[in-house]
mmCIF file of C-alpha atoms in Angstrom:
data_model
loop_
_atom_site.group_PDB
_atom_site.id
_atom_site.type_symbol
_atom_site.label_atom_id
_atom_site.label_comp_id
_atom_site.label_asym_id
_atom_site.label_seq_id
_atom_site.Cartn_x
_atom_site.Cartn_y
_atom_site.Cartn_z
ATOM 1 C CA UNK Y 1 108.518 63.970 106.683
ATOM 2 C CA UNK Y 2 105.042 66.238 106.147
ATOM 3 C CA UNK Y 3 104.802 69.265 107.961
ATOM 4 C CA UNK Y 4 102.871 72.651 107.597
ATOM 5 C CA UNK Y 5 104.332 75.458 108.346
ATOM 6 C CA UNK Y 6 103.297 79.047 109.347
ATOM 7 C CA UNK Y 7 105.862 81.534 108.837
ATOM 8 C CA UNK Y 8 105.670 85.379 108.237
ATOM 9 C CA UNK Y 9 109.082 88.008 107.525
ATOM 10 C CA UNK Y 10 112.475 86.937 106.374
ATOM 11 C CA UNK Y 11 112.527 84.230 109.529
ATOM 12 C CA UNK Y 12 109.921 82.925 107.895
ATOM 13 C CA UNK Y 13 111.576 82.301 104.855
ATOM 14 C CA UNK Y 14 114.683 81.149 105.802
ATOM 15 C CA UNK Y 15 112.943 78.611 108.221
ATOM 16 C CA UNK Y 16 111.448 77.236 105.008
ATOM 17 C CA UNK Y 17 114.267 77.053 102.881
ATOM 18 C CA UNK Y 18 116.049 75.337 105.691
ATOM 19 C CA UNK Y 19 112.750 72.902 105.446
ATOM 20 C CA UNK Y 20 113.286 72.394 101.984
ATOM 21 C CA UNK Y 21 116.544 71.904 102.121
ATOM 22 C CA UNK Y 22 116.261 69.395 104.634
ATOM 23 C CA UNK Y 23 113.670 67.172 102.426
ATOM 24 C CA UNK Y 24 110.571 67.659 104.642
ATOM 25 C CA UNK Y 25 107.655 67.821 102.308
ATOM 26 C CA UNK Y 26 105.914 71.192 103.076
ATOM 27 C CA UNK Y 27 102.205 70.360 102.654
ATOM 28 C CA UNK Y 28 100.742 74.079 103.073
ATOM 29 C CA UNK Y 29 102.093 77.493 104.259
ATOM 30 C CA UNK Y 30 99.927 79.541 106.951
ATOM 31 C CA UNK Y 31 101.084 83.239 106.750
ATOM 32 C CA UNK Y 32 99.650 86.666 107.274
ATOM 33 C CA UNK Y 33 98.152 89.742 104.432
ATOM 34 C CA UNK Y 34 100.789 92.712 105.361
ATOM 35 C CA UNK Y 35 99.274 94.923 107.611
ATOM 36 C CA UNK Y 36 98.854 98.307 105.266
ATOM 37 C CA UNK Y 37 100.172 100.335 108.322
ATOM 38 C CA UNK Y 38 103.494 98.943 109.287
ATOM 39 C CA UNK Y 39 106.395 99.191 107.288
ATOM 40 C CA UNK Y 40 107.036 95.666 105.492
ATOM 41 C CA UNK Y 41 110.625 96.152 105.162
ATOM 42 C CA UNK Y 42 111.288 92.449 104.833
ATOM 43 C CA UNK Y 43 110.782 89.267 102.528
ATOM 44 C CA UNK Y 44 107.102 88.082 101.729
ATOM 45 C CA UNK Y 45 106.621 84.643 102.423
ATOM 46 C CA UNK Y 46 103.287 84.360 100.513
ATOM 47 C CA UNK Y 47 105.357 85.366 97.076
ATOM 48 C CA UNK Y 48 107.836 82.541 98.385
ATOM 49 C CA UNK Y 49 105.170 79.987 98.755
ATOM 50 C CA UNK Y 50 104.049 80.689 95.745
ATOM 51 C CA UNK Y 51 106.635 80.566 93.422
ATOM 52 C CA UNK Y 52 107.076 77.479 94.794
ATOM 53 C CA UNK Y 53 103.986 76.360 94.426
ATOM 54 C CA UNK Y 54 102.635 75.461 97.663
ATOM 55 C CA UNK Y 55 99.513 76.780 98.672
ATOM 56 C CA UNK Y 56 99.835 79.679 101.102
ATOM 57 C CA UNK Y 57 97.160 80.583 103.490
ATOM 58 C CA UNK Y 58 96.285 84.161 105.338
ATOM 59 C CA UNK Y 59 93.360 83.183 108.194
ATOM 60 C CA UNK Y 60 92.333 85.966 110.292
ATOM 61 C CA UNK Y 61 92.069 83.676 113.537
ATOM 62 C CA UNK Y 62 93.931 80.290 112.930
ATOM 63 C CA UNK Y 63 92.287 78.298 115.928
ATOM 64 C CA UNK Y 64 87.993 78.615 114.861
ATOM 65 C CA UNK Y 65 87.085 75.404 113.740
ATOM 66 C CA UNK Y 66 86.960 75.283 110.110
ATOM 67 C CA UNK Y 67 91.144 76.588 110.355
ATOM 68 C CA UNK Y 68 91.847 73.513 112.662
ATOM 69 C CA UNK Y 69 89.975 71.306 110.419
ATOM 70 C CA UNK Y 70 92.114 72.907 107.231
ATOM 71 C CA UNK Y 71 95.219 71.801 108.921
ATOM 72 C CA UNK Y 72 94.562 68.366 110.125
ATOM 73 C CA UNK Y 73 92.978 67.187 106.502
ATOM 74 C CA UNK Y 74 96.750 68.077 105.609
ATOM 75 C CA UNK Y 75 98.279 65.249 107.864
ATOM 76 C CA UNK Y 76 101.249 66.843 108.982
ATOM 77 C CA UNK Y 77 103.402 64.775 111.157
ATOM 78 C CA UNK Y 78 105.246 68.087 112.185
ATOM 79 C CA UNK Y 79 104.509 71.074 112.573
ATOM 80 C CA UNK Y 80 106.779 74.401 112.511
ATOM 81 C CA UNK Y 81 106.540 78.308 113.215
ATOM 82 C CA UNK Y 82 109.219 80.717 111.950
ATOM 83 C CA UNK Y 83 107.853 84.027 113.739
ATOM 84 C CA UNK Y 84 104.306 83.249 112.856
ATOM 85 C CA UNK Y 85 102.456 86.252 115.297
ATOM 86 C CA UNK Y 86 99.950 84.060 116.223
ATOM 87 C CA UNK Y 87 99.441 81.664 119.418
ATOM 88 C CA UNK Y 88 98.291 78.243 118.861
ATOM 89 C CA UNK Y 89 95.270 76.081 120.965
ATOM 90 C CA UNK Y 90 95.485 72.862 122.198
ATOM 91 C CA UNK Y 91 93.343 71.617 119.572
ATOM 92 C CA UNK Y 92 95.909 72.623 116.732
ATOM 93 C CA UNK Y 93 98.920 71.753 119.529
ATOM 94 C CA UNK Y 94 97.012 67.911 119.758
ATOM 95 C CA UNK Y 95 97.211 67.356 116.093
ATOM 96 C CA UNK Y 96 101.187 66.689 115.882
ATOM 97 C CA UNK Y 97 101.569 65.532 119.871
ATOM 98 C CA UNK Y 98 105.438 66.545 121.030
ATOM 99 C CA UNK Y 99 106.119 67.639 117.142
ATOM 100 C CA UNK Y 100 105.119 71.478 117.068
ATOM 101 C CA UNK Y 101 108.336 73.828 116.290
ATOM 102 C CA UNK Y 102 108.617 76.725 116.886
ATOM 103 C CA UNK Y 103 111.816 79.094 116.178
ATOM 104 C CA UNK Y 104 112.482 82.062 118.455
ATOM 105 C CA UNK Y 105 114.739 85.119 118.356
ATOM 106 C CA UNK Y 106 116.719 84.875 121.379
ATOM 107 C CA UNK Y 107 118.534 82.784 123.955
ATOM 108 C CA UNK Y 108 115.516 80.655 125.914
ATOM 109 C CA UNK Y 109 114.611 81.389 128.563
ATOM 110 C CA UNK Y 110 115.843 85.126 128.651
ATOM 111 C CA UNK Y 111 113.489 87.347 126.276
ATOM 112 C CA UNK Y 112 110.716 85.241 126.509
ATOM 113 C CA UNK Y 113 107.820 87.100 124.743
ATOM 114 C CA UNK Y 114 107.466 89.827 121.964
ATOM 115 C CA UNK Y 115 110.214 91.936 119.839
ATOM 116 C CA UNK Y 116 113.188 90.494 121.421
ATOM 117 C CA UNK Y 117 115.738 91.621 118.984
ATOM 118 C CA UNK Y 118 114.248 94.814 119.486
ATOM 119 C CA UNK Y 119 114.084 94.516 123.382
ATOM 120 C CA UNK Y 120 117.882 93.139 124.032
ATOM 121 C CA UNK Y 121 119.227 96.341 122.147
ATOM 122 C CA UNK Y 122 117.260 98.432 124.355
ATOM 123 C CA UNK Y 123 118.771 96.995 127.448
ATOM 124 C CA UNK Y 124 121.811 96.825 126.036
ATOM 125 C CA UNK Y 125 122.831 92.846 126.236
ATOM 126 C CA UNK Y 126 125.976 91.864 124.421
ATOM 127 C CA UNK Y 127 124.594 88.556 122.964
ATOM 128 C CA UNK Y 128 121.444 86.926 122.313
ATOM 129 C CA UNK Y 129 120.872 84.069 119.670
ATOM 130 C CA UNK Y 130 117.910 81.433 118.046
ATOM 131 C CA UNK Y 131 116.326 78.949 119.660
ATOM 132 C CA UNK Y 132 114.157 75.784 118.400
ATOM 133 C CA UNK Y 133 111.537 74.939 120.910
ATOM 134 C CA UNK Y 134 108.561 72.765 121.441
ATOM 135 C CA UNK Y 135 105.140 74.582 121.405
ATOM 136 C CA UNK Y 136 102.959 74.605 124.330
ATOM 137 C CA UNK Y 137 99.986 76.901 125.232
ATOM 138 C CA UNK Y 138 102.199 79.254 127.289
ATOM 139 C CA UNK Y 139 104.755 80.861 124.956
ATOM 140 C CA UNK Y 140 108.486 80.619 124.178
ATOM 141 C CA UNK Y 141 108.122 77.562 127.087
ATOM 142 C CA UNK Y 142 107.852 74.175 125.645
ATOM 143 C CA UNK Y 143 111.526 72.422 125.847
ATOM 144 C CA UNK Y 144 115.091 73.372 124.065
ATOM 145 C CA UNK Y 145 115.490 71.642 120.715
ATOM 146 C CA UNK Y 146 118.531 73.294 119.413
ATOM 147 C CA UNK Y 147 120.166 77.449 120.322
ATOM 148 C CA UNK Y 148 122.742 79.174 118.726
ATOM 149 C CA UNK Y 149 124.266 82.390 120.075
ATOM 150 C CA UNK Y 150 124.618 85.883 117.968
ATOM 151 C CA UNK Y 151 127.048 88.049 119.337
ATOM 152 C CA UNK Y 152 126.026 91.891 119.820
ATOM 153 C CA UNK Y 153 127.725 94.326 118.542
ATOM 154 C CA UNK Y 154 128.254 98.595 119.031
ATOM 155 C CA UNK Y 155 127.195 99.419 116.699
ATOM 156 C CA UNK Y 156 124.149 96.944 115.694
ATOM 157 C CA UNK Y 157 120.378 98.102 115.012
ATOM 158 C CA UNK Y 158 117.282 95.991 115.306
ATOM 159 C CA UNK Y 159 117.671 95.646 111.444
ATOM 160 C CA UNK Y 160 121.587 94.360 111.081
ATOM 161 C CA UNK Y 161 120.767 92.188 114.227
ATOM 162 C CA UNK Y 162 117.464 90.810 112.529
ATOM 163 C CA UNK Y 163 119.723 90.138 109.394
ATOM 164 C CA UNK Y 164 122.494 87.874 111.865
ATOM 165 C CA UNK Y 165 119.650 85.646 113.432
ATOM 166 C CA UNK Y 166 118.260 85.067 110.103
ATOM 167 C CA UNK Y 167 121.530 83.516 108.883
ATOM 168 C CA UNK Y 168 122.199 81.484 112.232
ATOM 169 C CA UNK Y 169 118.771 80.171 112.441
ATOM 170 C CA UNK Y 170 119.476 78.429 109.084
ATOM 171 C CA UNK Y 171 122.745 77.172 110.579
ATOM 172 C CA UNK Y 172 120.428 75.910 113.229
ATOM 173 C CA UNK Y 173 117.946 74.015 111.530
ATOM 174 C CA UNK Y 174 121.187 72.402 108.772
ATOM 175 C CA UNK Y 175 122.291 71.370 111.876
ATOM 176 C CA UNK Y 176 118.573 70.226 114.275
ATOM 177 C CA UNK Y 177 115.830 69.193 111.122
ATOM 178 C CA UNK Y 178 117.828 66.325 110.158
ATOM 179 C CA UNK Y 179 117.658 65.057 113.843
ATOM 180 C CA UNK Y 180 113.728 65.879 113.486
ATOM 181 C CA UNK Y 181 112.824 64.050 111.232
ATOM 182 C CA UNK Y 182 114.429 60.963 112.347
ATOM 183 C CA UNK Y 183 112.805 61.446 115.357
ATOM 184 C CA UNK Y 184 116.537 61.404 117.243
ATOM 185 C CA UNK Y 185 116.088 65.101 118.626
ATOM 186 C CA UNK Y 186 116.648 65.770 122.004
ATOM 187 C CA UNK Y 187 114.892 68.131 123.995
ATOM 188 C CA UNK Y 188 116.202 69.920 127.308
ATOM 189 C CA UNK Y 189 113.484 71.672 129.851
ATOM 190 C CA UNK Y 190 113.264 75.379 129.859
ATOM 191 C CA UNK Y 191 113.540 76.857 133.796
ATOM 192 C CA UNK Y 192 111.707 79.779 133.281
ATOM 193 C CA UNK Y 193 112.530 80.965 136.928
ATOM 194 C CA UNK Y 194 116.352 81.648 135.057
ATOM 195 C CA UNK Y 195 114.631 83.820 131.992
ATOM 196 C CA UNK Y 196 112.533 86.556 131.088
ATOM 197 C CA UNK Y 197 109.550 87.420 129.495
ATOM 198 C CA UNK Y 198 108.991 90.917 127.584
ATOM 199 C CA UNK Y 199 105.825 92.616 126.033
ATOM 200 C CA UNK Y 200 105.593 94.057 122.890
ATOM 201 C CA UNK Y 201 106.310 97.164 121.425
ATOM 202 C CA UNK Y 202 104.769 99.984 120.356
ATOM 203 C CA UNK Y 203 105.773 103.531 118.553
ATOM 204 C CA UNK Y 204 105.649 105.244 122.151
ATOM 205 C CA UNK Y 205 108.042 103.188 123.896
ATOM 206 C CA UNK Y 206 110.171 105.334 121.353
ATOM 207 C CA UNK Y 207 110.407 108.493 123.661
ATOM 208 C CA UNK Y 208 113.948 109.768 124.889
ATOM 209 C CA UNK Y 209 113.665 110.394 128.351
ATOM 210 C CA UNK Y 210 117.044 113.330 128.478
ATOM 211 C CA UNK Y 211 117.629 112.324 131.999
ATOM 212 C CA UNK Y 212 118.546 108.462 130.898
ATOM 213 C CA UNK Y 213 123.127 107.811 130.800
ATOM 214 C CA UNK Y 214 123.559 109.145 126.840
ATOM 215 C CA UNK Y 215 124.282 105.155 126.651
ATOM 216 C CA UNK Y 216 120.582 103.678 127.727
ATOM 217 C CA UNK Y 217 119.286 106.786 125.117
ATOM 218 C CA UNK Y 218 121.778 105.254 122.375
ATOM 219 C CA UNK Y 219 120.019 101.820 122.976
ATOM 220 C CA UNK Y 220 116.742 103.000 122.549
ATOM 221 C CA UNK Y 221 118.053 104.713 119.229
ATOM 222 C CA UNK Y 222 119.431 101.691 117.689
ATOM 223 C CA UNK Y 223 116.909 99.369 119.219
ATOM 224 C CA UNK Y 224 114.028 101.558 117.113
ATOM 225 C CA UNK Y 225 115.708 103.355 114.211
ATOM 226 C CA UNK Y 226 114.757 102.109 110.347
ATOM 227 C CA UNK Y 227 112.740 100.516 109.948
ATOM 228 C CA UNK Y 228 111.770 100.947 112.796
ATOM 229 C CA UNK Y 229 109.179 103.535 114.013
ATOM 230 C CA UNK Y 230 111.901 105.700 115.598
ATOM 231 C CA UNK Y 231 113.053 107.512 118.754
ATOM 232 C CA UNK Y 232 111.122 110.786 119.209
ATOM 233 C CA UNK Y 233 111.410 113.949 121.924
ATOM 234 C CA UNK Y 234 109.234 116.998 121.165
ATOM 235 C CA UNK Y 235 110.499 120.699 121.094
ATOM 236 C CA UNK Y 236 108.557 123.376 123.516
ATOM 237 C CA UNK Y 237 105.996 123.945 120.854
ATOM 238 C CA UNK Y 238 104.973 120.631 120.570
ATOM 239 C CA UNK Y 239 106.790 119.314 116.989
ATOM 240 C CA UNK Y 240 107.886 115.729 116.839
ATOM 241 C CA UNK Y 241 111.849 115.712 116.075
ATOM 242 C CA UNK Y 242 113.145 111.324 115.842
ATOM 243 C CA UNK Y 243 116.367 111.096 116.611
ATOM 244 C CA UNK Y 244 117.167 108.363 113.731
ATOM 245 C CA UNK Y 245 120.937 107.741 114.668
ATOM 246 C CA UNK Y 246 123.058 109.826 117.460
ATOM 247 C CA UNK Y 247 125.917 108.513 119.352
ATOM 248 C CA UNK Y 248 127.319 109.391 123.059
ATOM 249 C CA UNK Y 249 129.779 112.231 123.114
ATOM 250 C CA UNK Y 250 132.384 113.357 125.127
ATOM 251 C CA UNK Y 251 131.078 115.372 128.481
ATOM 252 C CA UNK Y 252 133.907 116.915 129.558
ATOM 253 C CA UNK Y 253 133.424 120.411 130.669
ATOM 254 C CA UNK Y 254 129.965 120.664 129.657
ATOM 255 C CA UNK Y 255 127.524 122.106 131.783
ATOM 256 C CA UNK Y 256 124.995 121.086 129.193
ATOM 257 C CA UNK Y 257 120.941 120.061 130.915
ATOM 258 C CA UNK Y 258 119.418 117.125 129.996
ATOM 259 C CA UNK Y 259 117.511 117.921 127.137
ATOM 260 C CA UNK Y 260 119.293 120.896 126.010
ATOM 261 C CA UNK Y 261 120.664 122.118 122.575
ATOM 262 C CA UNK Y 262 124.767 122.270 122.898
ATOM 263 C CA UNK Y 263 126.471 123.711 119.925
ATOM 264 C CA UNK Y 264 130.035 122.314 119.022
ATOM 265 C CA UNK Y 265 132.019 123.489 115.976
ATOM 266 C CA UNK Y 266 130.189 121.282 113.147
ATOM 267 C CA UNK Y 267 128.314 119.281 115.221
ATOM 268 C CA UNK Y 268 124.902 119.330 117.453
ATOM 269 C CA UNK Y 269 124.802 117.786 121.226
ATOM 270 C CA UNK Y 270 121.979 117.155 123.317
ATOM 271 C CA UNK Y 271 122.376 117.311 126.976
ATOM 272 C CA UNK Y 272 121.405 113.646 129.329
ATOM 273 C CA UNK Y 273 121.733 112.228 132.598
ATOM 274 C CA UNK Y 274 125.418 112.078 132.264
ATOM 275 C CA UNK Y 275 126.912 113.585 129.301
ATOM 276 C CA UNK Y 276 126.289 114.651 125.501
ATOM 277 C CA UNK Y 277 124.545 112.976 122.645
ATOM 278 C CA UNK Y 278 125.835 113.865 119.344
ATOM 279 C CA UNK Y 279 122.482 114.109 116.741
ATOM 280 C CA UNK Y 280 123.662 112.990 113.322
ATOM 281 C CA UNK Y 281 120.545 111.959 111.980
ATOM 282 C CA UNK Y 282 117.233 113.502 112.292
ATOM 283 C CA UNK Y 283 113.707 114.787 110.674
ATOM 284 C CA UNK Y 284 111.844 117.761 111.538
ATOM 285 C CA UNK Y 285 107.854 118.119 110.027
ATOM 286 C CA UNK Y 286 109.437 115.184 107.572
ATOM 287 C CA UNK Y 287 112.039 116.869 106.676
ATOM 288 C CA UNK Y 288 115.161 114.350 106.883
ATOM 289 C CA UNK Y 289 118.403 115.941 108.235
ATOM 290 C CA UNK Y 290 122.078 114.141 108.299
ATOM 291 C CA UNK Y 291 125.570 115.663 108.924
ATOM 292 C CA UNK Y 292 125.754 119.291 107.704
ATOM 293 C CA UNK Y 293 122.493 119.418 107.364
ATOM 294 C CA UNK Y 294 121.672 118.702 111.228
ATOM 295 C CA UNK Y 295 123.875 121.707 112.448
ATOM 296 C CA UNK Y 296 122.845 123.838 109.115
ATOM 297 C CA UNK Y 297 119.775 123.265 110.876
ATOM 298 C CA UNK Y 298 120.204 124.057 114.736
ATOM 299 C CA UNK Y 299 122.239 126.739 114.100
ATOM 300 C CA UNK Y 300 120.554 129.441 115.579
ATOM 301 C CA UNK Y 301 118.498 126.616 118.261
ATOM 302 C CA UNK Y 302 121.422 126.540 121.049
ATOM 303 C CA UNK Y 303 119.904 126.606 124.233
ATOM 304 C CA UNK Y 304 116.555 125.095 123.720
ATOM 305 C CA UNK Y 305 115.254 122.011 125.543
ATOM 306 C CA UNK Y 306 114.131 119.065 123.676
ATOM 307 C CA UNK Y 307 111.148 117.011 126.748
#
């Protein structure tokens, strides 16, 4: 089966490798130029395509007539989207009616939309997964071709969870791609009323509210820690502190207000809405500190309040 593939990120590479394993002819790849303002910690689809001898195009707008014409000229029998960052208009979807598939990083219809890996951690979910579904003009709304679940551990970050999802995506695609190639896949309609939709996240969404419960703050931290922009708060003088890692600590006998620094032997804790959060990896004024360096930095700051 001849396919045109829209791909980006490590998930894009996982999808491309699965297509190649399963005997698909990849006519061309459409991807994105990396954003110089983004921390591009992931693999390059452009480099993957070039090493495989496949043409790679990176248009700013894939829906303009010239790009639609380019895709049509490739005569695809199917279109696949693996973490491509643009929605497709009707003109592209009509090139392969009922044969345009998207890989999404959640168990649809839950967590439709943007940044599902981050959102499931922010919300403290214990389970997520990957879904291959038909594309429509409405985001993540088409019928489901296949799904696989992934357990979220207590210590997963967005990066570790993303790695789990990439591995499970390969398993899912190995299950369903042979069926798609033979025209034998089954499609289960989504009931969107039973799901949820989330928008994209911005760096400013990492602001910590110390009135929140410790667990909620911890979930935010692990959702946006490296390689994402990070959770943060401010000192009274306006300096920003990034909290790259911190864990809930015992609240027994503490009378510490939200955001208030408390020293406990070799540890540095911050008051929250229901207890304490222990700082383990922070950054202030471009200086990254872990372990004993955190205690040394805060040695004369007990009682100050972060906001």
